[in-house]
CSV table of C-alpha atoms and ligand atoms in Angstrom, one decimal:
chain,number,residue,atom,x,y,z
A,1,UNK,CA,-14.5,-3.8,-46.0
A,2,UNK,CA,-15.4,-4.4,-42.1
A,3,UNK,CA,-12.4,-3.8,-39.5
A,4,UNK,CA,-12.0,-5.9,-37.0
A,5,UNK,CA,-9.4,-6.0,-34.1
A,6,UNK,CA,-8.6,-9.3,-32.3
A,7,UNK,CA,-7.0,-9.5,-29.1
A,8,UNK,CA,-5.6,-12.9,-28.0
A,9,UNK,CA,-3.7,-14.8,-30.9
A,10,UNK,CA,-4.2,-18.1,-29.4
A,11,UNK,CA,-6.0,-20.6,-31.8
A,12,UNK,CA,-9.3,-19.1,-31.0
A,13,UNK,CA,-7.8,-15.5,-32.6
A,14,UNK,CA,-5.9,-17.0,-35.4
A,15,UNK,CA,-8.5,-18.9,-36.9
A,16,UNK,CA,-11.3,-16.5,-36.5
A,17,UNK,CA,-8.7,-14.1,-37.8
A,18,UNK,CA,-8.3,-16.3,-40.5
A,19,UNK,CA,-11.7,-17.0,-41.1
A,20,UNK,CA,-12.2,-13.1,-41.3
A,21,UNK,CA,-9.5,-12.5,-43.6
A,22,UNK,CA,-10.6,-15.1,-45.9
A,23,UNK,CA,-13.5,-13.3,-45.8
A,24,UNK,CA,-12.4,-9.7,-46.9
A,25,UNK,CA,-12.4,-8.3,-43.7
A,26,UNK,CA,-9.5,-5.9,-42.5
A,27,UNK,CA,-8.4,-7.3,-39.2
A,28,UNK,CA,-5.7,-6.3,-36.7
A,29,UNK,CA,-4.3,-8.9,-34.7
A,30,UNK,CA,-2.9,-7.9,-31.4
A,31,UNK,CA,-1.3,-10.3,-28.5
A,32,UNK,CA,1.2,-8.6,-26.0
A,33,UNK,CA,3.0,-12.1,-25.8
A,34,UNK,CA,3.1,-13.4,-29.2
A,35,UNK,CA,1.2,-16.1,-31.0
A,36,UNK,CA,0.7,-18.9,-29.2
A,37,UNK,CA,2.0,-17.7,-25.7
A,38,UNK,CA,-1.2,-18.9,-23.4
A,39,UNK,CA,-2.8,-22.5,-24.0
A,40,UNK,CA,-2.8,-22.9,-27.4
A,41,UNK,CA,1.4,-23.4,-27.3
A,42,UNK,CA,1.2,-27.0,-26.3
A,43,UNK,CA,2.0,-30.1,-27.7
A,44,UNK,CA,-0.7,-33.0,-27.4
A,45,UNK,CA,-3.5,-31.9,-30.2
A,46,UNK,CA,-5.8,-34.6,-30.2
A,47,UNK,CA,-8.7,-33.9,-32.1
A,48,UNK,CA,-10.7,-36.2,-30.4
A,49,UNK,CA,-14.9,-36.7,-30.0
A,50,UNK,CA,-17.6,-37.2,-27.3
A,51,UNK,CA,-19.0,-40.5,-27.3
A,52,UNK,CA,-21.5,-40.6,-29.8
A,53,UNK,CA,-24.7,-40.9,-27.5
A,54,UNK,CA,-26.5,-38.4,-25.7
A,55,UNK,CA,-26.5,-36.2,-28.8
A,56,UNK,CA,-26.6,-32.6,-27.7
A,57,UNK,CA,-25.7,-29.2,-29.4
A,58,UNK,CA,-22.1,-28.9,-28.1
A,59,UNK,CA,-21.2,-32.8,-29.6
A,60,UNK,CA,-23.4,-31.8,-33.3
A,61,UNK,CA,-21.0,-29.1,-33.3
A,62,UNK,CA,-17.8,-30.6,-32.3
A,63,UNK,CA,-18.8,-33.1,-35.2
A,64,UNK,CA,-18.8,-29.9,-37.6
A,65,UNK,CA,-15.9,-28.7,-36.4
A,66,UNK,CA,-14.1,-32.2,-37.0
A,67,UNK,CA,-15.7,-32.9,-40.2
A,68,UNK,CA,-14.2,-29.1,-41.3
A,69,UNK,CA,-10.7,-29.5,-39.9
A,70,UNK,CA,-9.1,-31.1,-42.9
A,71,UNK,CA,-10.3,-29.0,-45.2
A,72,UNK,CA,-9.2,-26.2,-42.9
A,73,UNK,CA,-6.0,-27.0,-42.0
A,74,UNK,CA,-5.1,-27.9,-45.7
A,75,UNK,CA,-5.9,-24.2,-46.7
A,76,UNK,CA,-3.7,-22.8,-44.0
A,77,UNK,CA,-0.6,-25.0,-45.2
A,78,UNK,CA,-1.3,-23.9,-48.8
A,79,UNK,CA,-1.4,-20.6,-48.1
A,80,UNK,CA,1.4,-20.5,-45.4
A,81,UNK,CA,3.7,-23.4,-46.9
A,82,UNK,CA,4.1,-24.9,-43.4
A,83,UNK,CA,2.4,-27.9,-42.4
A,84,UNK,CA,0.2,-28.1,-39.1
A,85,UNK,CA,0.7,-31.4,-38.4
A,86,UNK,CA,-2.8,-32.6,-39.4
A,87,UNK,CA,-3.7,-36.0,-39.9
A,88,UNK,CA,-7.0,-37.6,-39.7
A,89,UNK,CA,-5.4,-41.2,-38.5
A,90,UNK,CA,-8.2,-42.4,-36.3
A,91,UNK,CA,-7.8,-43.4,-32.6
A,92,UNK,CA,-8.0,-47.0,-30.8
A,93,UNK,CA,-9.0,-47.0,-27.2
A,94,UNK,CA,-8.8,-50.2,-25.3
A,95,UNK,CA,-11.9,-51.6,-23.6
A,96,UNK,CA,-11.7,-52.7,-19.8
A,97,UNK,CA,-14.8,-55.1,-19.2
A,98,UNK,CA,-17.2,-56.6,-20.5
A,99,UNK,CA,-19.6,-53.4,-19.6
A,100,UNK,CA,-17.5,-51.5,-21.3
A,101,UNK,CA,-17.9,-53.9,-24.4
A,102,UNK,CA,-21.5,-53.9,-24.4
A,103,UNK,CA,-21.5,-50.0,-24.2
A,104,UNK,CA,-18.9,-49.6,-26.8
A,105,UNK,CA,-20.9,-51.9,-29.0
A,106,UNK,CA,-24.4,-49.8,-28.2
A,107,UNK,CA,-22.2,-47.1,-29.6
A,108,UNK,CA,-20.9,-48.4,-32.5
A,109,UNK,CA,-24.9,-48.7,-33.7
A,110,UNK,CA,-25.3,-45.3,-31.8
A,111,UNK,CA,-22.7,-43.5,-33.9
A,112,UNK,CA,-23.9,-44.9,-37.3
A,113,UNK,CA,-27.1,-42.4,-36.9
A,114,UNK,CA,-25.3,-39.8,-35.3
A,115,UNK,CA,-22.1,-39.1,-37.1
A,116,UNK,CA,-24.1,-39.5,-40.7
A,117,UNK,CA,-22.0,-42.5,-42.0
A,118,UNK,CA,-19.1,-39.7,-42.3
A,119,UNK,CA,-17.4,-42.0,-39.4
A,120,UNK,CA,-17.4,-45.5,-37.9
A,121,UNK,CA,-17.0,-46.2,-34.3
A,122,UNK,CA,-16.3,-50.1,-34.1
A,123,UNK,CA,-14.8,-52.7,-32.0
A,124,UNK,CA,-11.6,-54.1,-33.4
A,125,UNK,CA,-9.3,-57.1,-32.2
A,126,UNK,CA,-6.5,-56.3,-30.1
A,127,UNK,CA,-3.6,-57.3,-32.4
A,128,UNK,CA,0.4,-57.8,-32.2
A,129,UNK,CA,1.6,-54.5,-33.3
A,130,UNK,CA,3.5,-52.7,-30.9
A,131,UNK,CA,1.2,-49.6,-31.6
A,132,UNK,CA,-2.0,-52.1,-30.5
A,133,UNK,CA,-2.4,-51.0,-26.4
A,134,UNK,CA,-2.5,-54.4,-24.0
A,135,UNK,CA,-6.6,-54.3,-23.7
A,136,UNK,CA,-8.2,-56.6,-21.1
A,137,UNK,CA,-10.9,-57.9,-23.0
A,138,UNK,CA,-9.0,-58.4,-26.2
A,139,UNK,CA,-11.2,-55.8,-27.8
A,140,UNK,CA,-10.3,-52.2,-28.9
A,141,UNK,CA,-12.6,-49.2,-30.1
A,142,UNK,CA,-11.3,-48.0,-33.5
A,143,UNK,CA,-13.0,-44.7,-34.5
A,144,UNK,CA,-12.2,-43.1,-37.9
A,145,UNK,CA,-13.0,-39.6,-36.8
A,146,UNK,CA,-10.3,-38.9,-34.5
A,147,UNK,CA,-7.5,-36.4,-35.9
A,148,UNK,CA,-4.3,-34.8,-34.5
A,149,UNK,CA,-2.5,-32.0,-35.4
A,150,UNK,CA,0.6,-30.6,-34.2
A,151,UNK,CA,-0.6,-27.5,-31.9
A,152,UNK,CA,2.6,-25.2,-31.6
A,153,UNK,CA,2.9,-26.4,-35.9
A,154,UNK,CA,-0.3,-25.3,-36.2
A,155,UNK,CA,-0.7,-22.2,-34.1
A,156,UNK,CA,2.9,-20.9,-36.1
A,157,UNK,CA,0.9,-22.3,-39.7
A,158,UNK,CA,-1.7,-20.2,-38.7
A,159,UNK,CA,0.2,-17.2,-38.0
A,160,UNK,CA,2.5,-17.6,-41.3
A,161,UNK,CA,-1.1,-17.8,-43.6
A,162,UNK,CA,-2.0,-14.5,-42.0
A,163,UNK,CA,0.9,-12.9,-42.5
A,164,UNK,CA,0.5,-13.7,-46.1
A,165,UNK,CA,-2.5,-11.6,-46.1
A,166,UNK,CA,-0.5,-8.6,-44.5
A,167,UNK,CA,-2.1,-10.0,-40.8
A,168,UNK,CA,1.2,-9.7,-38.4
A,169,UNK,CA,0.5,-10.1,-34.9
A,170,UNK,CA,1.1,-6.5,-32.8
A,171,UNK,CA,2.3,-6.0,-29.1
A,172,UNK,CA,-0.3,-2.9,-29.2
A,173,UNK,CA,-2.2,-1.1,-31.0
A,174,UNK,CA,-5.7,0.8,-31.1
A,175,UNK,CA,-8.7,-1.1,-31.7
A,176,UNK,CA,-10.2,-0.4,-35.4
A,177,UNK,CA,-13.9,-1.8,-35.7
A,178,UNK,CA,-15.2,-4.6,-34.0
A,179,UNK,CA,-12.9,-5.8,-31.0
A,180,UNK,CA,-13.1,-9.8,-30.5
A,181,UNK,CA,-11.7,-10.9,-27.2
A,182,UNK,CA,-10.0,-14.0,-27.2
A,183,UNK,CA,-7.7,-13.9,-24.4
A,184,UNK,CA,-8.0,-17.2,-22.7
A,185,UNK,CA,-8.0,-17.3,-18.8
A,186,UNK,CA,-7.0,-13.4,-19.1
A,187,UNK,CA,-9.9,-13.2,-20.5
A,188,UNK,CA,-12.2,-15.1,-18.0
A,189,UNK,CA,-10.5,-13.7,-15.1
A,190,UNK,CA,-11.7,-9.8,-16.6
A,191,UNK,CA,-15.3,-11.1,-17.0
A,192,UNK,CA,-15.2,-12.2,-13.9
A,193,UNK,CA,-14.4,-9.5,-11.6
A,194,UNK,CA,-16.5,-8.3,-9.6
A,195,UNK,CA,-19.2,-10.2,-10.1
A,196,UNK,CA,-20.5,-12.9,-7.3
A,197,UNK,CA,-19.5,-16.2,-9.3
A,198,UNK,CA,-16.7,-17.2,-11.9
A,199,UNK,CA,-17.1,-16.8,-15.6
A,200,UNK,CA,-14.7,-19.2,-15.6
A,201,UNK,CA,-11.8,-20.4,-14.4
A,202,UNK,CA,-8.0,-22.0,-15.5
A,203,UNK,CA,-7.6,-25.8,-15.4
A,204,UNK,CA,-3.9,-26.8,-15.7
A,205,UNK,CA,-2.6,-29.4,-17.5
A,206,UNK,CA,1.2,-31.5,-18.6
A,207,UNK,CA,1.8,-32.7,-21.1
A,208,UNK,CA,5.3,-34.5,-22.3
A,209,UNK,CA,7.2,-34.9,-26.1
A,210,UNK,CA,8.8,-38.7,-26.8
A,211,UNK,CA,11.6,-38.7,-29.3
A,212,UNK,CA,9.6,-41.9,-31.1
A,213,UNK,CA,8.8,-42.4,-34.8
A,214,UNK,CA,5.0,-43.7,-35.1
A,215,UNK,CA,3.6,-40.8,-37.5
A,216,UNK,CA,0.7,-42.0,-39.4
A,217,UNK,CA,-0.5,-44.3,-37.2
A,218,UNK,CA,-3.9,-43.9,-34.6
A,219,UNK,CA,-3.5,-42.0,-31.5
A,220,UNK,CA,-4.4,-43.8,-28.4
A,221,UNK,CA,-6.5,-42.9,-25.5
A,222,UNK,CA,-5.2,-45.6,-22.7
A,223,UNK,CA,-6.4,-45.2,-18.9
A,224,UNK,CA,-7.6,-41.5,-19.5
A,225,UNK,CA,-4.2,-40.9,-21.2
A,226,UNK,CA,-3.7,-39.2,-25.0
A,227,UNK,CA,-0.7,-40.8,-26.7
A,228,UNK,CA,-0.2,-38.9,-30.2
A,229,UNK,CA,1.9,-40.0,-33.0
A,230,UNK,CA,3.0,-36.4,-34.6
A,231,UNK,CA,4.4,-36.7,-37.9
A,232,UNK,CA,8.0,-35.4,-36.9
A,233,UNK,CA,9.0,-38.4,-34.7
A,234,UNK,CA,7.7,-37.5,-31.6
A,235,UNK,CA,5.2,-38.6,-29.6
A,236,UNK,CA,3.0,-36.1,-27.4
A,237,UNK,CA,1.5,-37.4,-24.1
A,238,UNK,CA,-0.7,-35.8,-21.9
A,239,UNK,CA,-2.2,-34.9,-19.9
A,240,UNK,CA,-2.8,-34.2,-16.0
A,241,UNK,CA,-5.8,-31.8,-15.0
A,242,UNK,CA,-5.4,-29.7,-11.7
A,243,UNK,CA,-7.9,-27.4,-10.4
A,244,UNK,CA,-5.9,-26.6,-8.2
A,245,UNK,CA,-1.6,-25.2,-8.7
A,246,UNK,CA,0.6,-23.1,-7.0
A,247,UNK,CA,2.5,-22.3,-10.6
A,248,UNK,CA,0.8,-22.8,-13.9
A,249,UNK,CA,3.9,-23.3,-16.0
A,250,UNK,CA,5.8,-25.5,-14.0
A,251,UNK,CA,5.6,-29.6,-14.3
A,252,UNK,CA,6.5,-31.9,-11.7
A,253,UNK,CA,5.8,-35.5,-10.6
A,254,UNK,CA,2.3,-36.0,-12.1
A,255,UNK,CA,3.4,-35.7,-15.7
A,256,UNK,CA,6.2,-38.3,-14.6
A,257,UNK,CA,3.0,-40.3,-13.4
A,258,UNK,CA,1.5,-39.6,-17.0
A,259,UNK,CA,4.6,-40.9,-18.7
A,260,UNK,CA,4.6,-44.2,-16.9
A,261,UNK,CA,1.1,-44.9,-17.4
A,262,UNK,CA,1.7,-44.0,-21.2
A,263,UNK,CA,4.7,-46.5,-21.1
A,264,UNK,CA,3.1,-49.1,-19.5
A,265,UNK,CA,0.2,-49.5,-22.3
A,266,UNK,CA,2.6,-49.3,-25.4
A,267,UNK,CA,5.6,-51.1,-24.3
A,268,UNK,CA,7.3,-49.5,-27.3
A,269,UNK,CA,7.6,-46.2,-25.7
A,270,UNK,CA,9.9,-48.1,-22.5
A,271,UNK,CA,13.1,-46.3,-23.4
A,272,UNK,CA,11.7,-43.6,-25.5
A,273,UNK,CA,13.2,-40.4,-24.4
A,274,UNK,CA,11.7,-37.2,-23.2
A,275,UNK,CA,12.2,-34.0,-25.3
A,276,UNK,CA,10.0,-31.9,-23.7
A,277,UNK,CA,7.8,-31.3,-21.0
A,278,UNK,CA,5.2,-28.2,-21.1
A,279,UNK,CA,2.5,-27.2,-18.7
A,280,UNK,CA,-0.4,-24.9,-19.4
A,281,UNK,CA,-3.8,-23.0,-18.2
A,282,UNK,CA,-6.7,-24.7,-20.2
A,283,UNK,CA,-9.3,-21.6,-20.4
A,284,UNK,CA,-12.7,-23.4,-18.9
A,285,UNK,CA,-15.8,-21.5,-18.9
A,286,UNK,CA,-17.9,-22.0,-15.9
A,287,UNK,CA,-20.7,-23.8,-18.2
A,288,UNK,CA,-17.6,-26.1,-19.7
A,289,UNK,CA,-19.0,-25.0,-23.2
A,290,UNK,CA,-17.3,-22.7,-25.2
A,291,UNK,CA,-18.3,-19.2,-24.8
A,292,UNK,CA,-19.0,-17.3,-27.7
A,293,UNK,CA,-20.6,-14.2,-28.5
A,294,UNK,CA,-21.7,-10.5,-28.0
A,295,UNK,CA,-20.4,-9.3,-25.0
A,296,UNK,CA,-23.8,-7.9,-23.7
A,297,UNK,CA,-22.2,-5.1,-21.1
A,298,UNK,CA,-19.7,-3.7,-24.2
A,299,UNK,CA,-21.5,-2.9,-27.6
A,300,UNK,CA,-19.1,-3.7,-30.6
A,301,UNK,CA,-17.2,-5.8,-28.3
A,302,UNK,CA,-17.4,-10.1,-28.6
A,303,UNK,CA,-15.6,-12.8,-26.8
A,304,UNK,CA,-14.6,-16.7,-27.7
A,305,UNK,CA,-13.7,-18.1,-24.8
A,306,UNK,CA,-13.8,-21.6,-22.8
A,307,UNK,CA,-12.3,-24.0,-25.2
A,308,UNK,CA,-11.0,-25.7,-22.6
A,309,UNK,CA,-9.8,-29.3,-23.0
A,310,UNK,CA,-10.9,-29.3,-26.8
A,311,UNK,CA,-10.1,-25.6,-28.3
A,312,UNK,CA,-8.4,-27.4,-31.3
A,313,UNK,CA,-11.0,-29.5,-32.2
A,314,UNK,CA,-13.2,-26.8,-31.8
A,315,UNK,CA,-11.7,-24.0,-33.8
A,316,UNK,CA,-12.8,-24.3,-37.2
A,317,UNK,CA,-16.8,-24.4,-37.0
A,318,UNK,CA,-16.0,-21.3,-33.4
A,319,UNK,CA,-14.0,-19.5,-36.6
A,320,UNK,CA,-16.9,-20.0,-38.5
A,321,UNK,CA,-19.8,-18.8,-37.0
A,322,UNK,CA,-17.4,-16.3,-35.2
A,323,UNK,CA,-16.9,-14.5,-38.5
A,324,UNK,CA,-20.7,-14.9,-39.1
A,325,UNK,CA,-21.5,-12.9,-36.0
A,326,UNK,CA,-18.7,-10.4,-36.9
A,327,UNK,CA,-18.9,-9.7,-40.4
A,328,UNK,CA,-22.5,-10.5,-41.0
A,329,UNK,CA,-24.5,-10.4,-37.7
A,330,UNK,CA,-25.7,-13.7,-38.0
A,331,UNK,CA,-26.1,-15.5,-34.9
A,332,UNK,CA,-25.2,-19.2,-35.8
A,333,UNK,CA,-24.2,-19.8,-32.4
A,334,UNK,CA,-25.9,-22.7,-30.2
A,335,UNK,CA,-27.8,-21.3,-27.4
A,336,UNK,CA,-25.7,-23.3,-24.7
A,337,UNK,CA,-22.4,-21.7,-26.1
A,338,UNK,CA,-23.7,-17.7,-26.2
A,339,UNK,CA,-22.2,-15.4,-23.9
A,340,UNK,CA,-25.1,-13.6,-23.2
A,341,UNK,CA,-26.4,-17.7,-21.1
A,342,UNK,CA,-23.7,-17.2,-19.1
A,343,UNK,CA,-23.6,-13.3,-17.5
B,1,LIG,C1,-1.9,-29.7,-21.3
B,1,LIG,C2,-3.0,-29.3,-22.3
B,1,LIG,C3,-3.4,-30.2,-23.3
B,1,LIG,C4,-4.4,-29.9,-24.2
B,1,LIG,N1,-4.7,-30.8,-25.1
B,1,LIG,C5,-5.6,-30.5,-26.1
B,1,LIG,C6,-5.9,-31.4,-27.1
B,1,LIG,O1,-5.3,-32.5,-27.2
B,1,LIG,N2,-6.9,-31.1,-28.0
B,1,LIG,C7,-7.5,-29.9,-27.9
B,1,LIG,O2,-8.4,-29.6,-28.8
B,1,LIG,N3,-7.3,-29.0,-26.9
B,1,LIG,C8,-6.3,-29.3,-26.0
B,1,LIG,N4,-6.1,-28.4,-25.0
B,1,LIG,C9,-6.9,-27.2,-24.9
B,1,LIG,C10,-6.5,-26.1,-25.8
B,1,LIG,O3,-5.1,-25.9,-25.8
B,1,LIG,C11,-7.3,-24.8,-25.4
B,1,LIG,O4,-8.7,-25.1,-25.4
B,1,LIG,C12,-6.9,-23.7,-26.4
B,1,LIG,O5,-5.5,-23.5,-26.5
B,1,LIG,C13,-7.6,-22.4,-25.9
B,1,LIG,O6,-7.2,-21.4,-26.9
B,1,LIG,P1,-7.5,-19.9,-26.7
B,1,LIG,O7,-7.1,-19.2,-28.0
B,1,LIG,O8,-8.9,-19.6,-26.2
B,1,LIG,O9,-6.6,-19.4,-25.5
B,1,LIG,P2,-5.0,-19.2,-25.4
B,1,LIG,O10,-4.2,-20.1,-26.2
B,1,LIG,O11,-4.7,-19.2,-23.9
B,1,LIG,O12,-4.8,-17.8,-26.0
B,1,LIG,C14,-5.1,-16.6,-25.3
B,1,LIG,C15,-4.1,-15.5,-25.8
B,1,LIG,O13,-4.6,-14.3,-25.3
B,1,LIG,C16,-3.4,-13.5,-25.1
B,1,LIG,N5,-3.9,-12.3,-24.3
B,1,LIG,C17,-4.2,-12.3,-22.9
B,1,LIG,N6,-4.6,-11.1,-22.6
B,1,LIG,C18,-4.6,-10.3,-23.7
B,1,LIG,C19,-4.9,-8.9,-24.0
B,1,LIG,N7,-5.4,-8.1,-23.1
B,1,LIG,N8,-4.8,-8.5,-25.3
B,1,LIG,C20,-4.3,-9.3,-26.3
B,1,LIG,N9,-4.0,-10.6,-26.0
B,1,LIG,C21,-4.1,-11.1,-24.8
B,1,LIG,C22,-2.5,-14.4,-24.4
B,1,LIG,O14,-1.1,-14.0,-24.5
B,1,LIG,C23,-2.7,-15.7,-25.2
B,1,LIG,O15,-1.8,-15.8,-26.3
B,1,LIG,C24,-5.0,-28.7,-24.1
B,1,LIG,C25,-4.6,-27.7,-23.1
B,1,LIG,C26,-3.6,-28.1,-22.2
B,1,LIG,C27,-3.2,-27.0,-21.2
């Protein structure tokens, strides 16, 4: 049985925490704060893809990853009885111009190739539903690979399916084994001292919870806005990006900004009220990749790092080749994602 200790139970931890569990290994789990205390406590989770063009390694992988989430995320709510709020419901984005038509319709062709018929990206007619978002040219993009989840749900599913297997997250404790570091903006401001650039850096976003019943149906991306219909009755919106904050927990009058834009698409949300409003430090590597790997200075030591705006959608495929390069030293990781690229 291989031990190995991870530090940081944010969804990068937990699931390759999981993944290594599931796999036999004996791993200790280890976050001063608690599960889900950095990025990964939030409450938009769209699981959302690149445009289907331009294929490179980071979008064939974020396919992967998307393609394995429901079969993921269904054994984490068998084995912890708790449900992460997954649903693969698809997403409708409205389309501004003709441009944007053509392109959207380039893609549509595009997307047959490169998603391997597993999903369709077409253009669908704006209709009178009051989940359809006003779209100038009449036109929507439907895509059928879009998913949400629940993130705070899923990070506290995660954490339950663990415990199951005798996995409880500890304040402290010595390392054992292998020690995977995935400790988020902590994490990318250690690698960066003292060296003359960034290995990263923190981007902060807000995001806001409507008390609104629309579970089941598509999330929307409106105007660079997520709109997602959790399965509870609320609605997540987010989110702003700042490079630059004086607090990075603190929201103010560009979520409210958000939350009017959101209104103003789905009319439906006018009077909806706000439950919640959250603010967090997305973890951004400096190549915008995820970061994942050997660390090259510390032997036995590894890091995933930089999910940044799409560490949900991410996680399952970074679990799996994480636990790959832990348990069985295979290196399954894409060149523009290894550590080693970016010291
Ligand atoms: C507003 C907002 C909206 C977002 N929306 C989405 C979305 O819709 N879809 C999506 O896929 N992604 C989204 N993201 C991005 C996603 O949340 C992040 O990519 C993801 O949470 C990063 O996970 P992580 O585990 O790497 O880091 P974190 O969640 O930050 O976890 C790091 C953990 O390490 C712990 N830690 C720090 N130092 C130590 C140490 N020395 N020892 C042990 N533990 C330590 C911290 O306490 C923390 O719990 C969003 C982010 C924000 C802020």
């Amino acid at each position: 049985m291989v031990d190995i200790t991870v530090r940081g139970a944010g969804i990068f931890g937990l699931s390759i925490a999981w993944e290594c569990v599931r796999r036999g290994a004996a791993v200790t789990l280890i976050d001063p704060s608690g599960p889900g205390a950095g990025s990964s406590g939030g409450l938009v989770g769209a699981l959302a893809p690149h445009v289907p063009e331009n294929w490179n390694a980071k979008k064939a992988f974020q396919l992967d990853s998307l393609l394995m989430a429901e079969t993921f995320w269904r054994g984490v709510a068998e084995i912890s009885g708790r449900s992460p709020g997954y649903l693969r419901s698809g997403r409708l984005q409205p389309i501004p111009n003709a441009a944007a038509l053509a392109r959207a319709h380039q893609r549509a062709d595009t997307a047959k190739t490169l998603w391997q018929g597993r999903a369709v990206w077409e253009i669908v007619p704006q209709d009178k539903t009051d989940w359809s978002p006003q779209s100038p040219t009449g036109w929507l993009i439907h895509d059928s690979l879009s998913a949400l989840l629940h993130p705070r749900q899923a990070v506290g599913a995660l954490a339950t399916a663990l415990a199951r297997h005798g996995v409880t997250v500890e304040q402290e404790a010595p390392d054992r084994g292998k020690v995977l570091w995935a400790t988020g903006i902590t994490g990318l401001a250690a690698l960066s001292a003292g060296r003359s650039r960034a290995m990263g850096t923190g981007v902060k976003g807000q995001a806001a919870l409507l008390r609104h019943d629309a579970g089941g149906a598509p999330q929307l991306f409106v105007d660079g806005v997520h709109i997602i219909p959790h399965q509870d009755g609320t609605v997540a919106i987010g989110s702003t990006s700042e490079n630059n904050y004086a607090a990075p927990d603190t929201t103010d009058g560009q979520l409210d900004d958000v939350i009017t834009k959101a209104r103003a698409a789905v009319p439906v949300l006018a009077q909806a009220p706000v439950i919640d409003r959250w603010a967090g430090i997305r973890p951004r590597a400096r190549s915008r990749a995820p970061m994942l790997g050997k660390w090259p200075e510390r032997p036995g030591h590894f890091i995933a790092n930089g999910g940044f705006k799409i560490g949900f959608g991410m996680a399952p495929k970074i679990a799996l080749v994480m636990a790959d390069l832990l348990l069985e030293d295979l290196n399954n990781i894409p060149d523009s994602f290894d550590v080693a690229a970016s010291f």
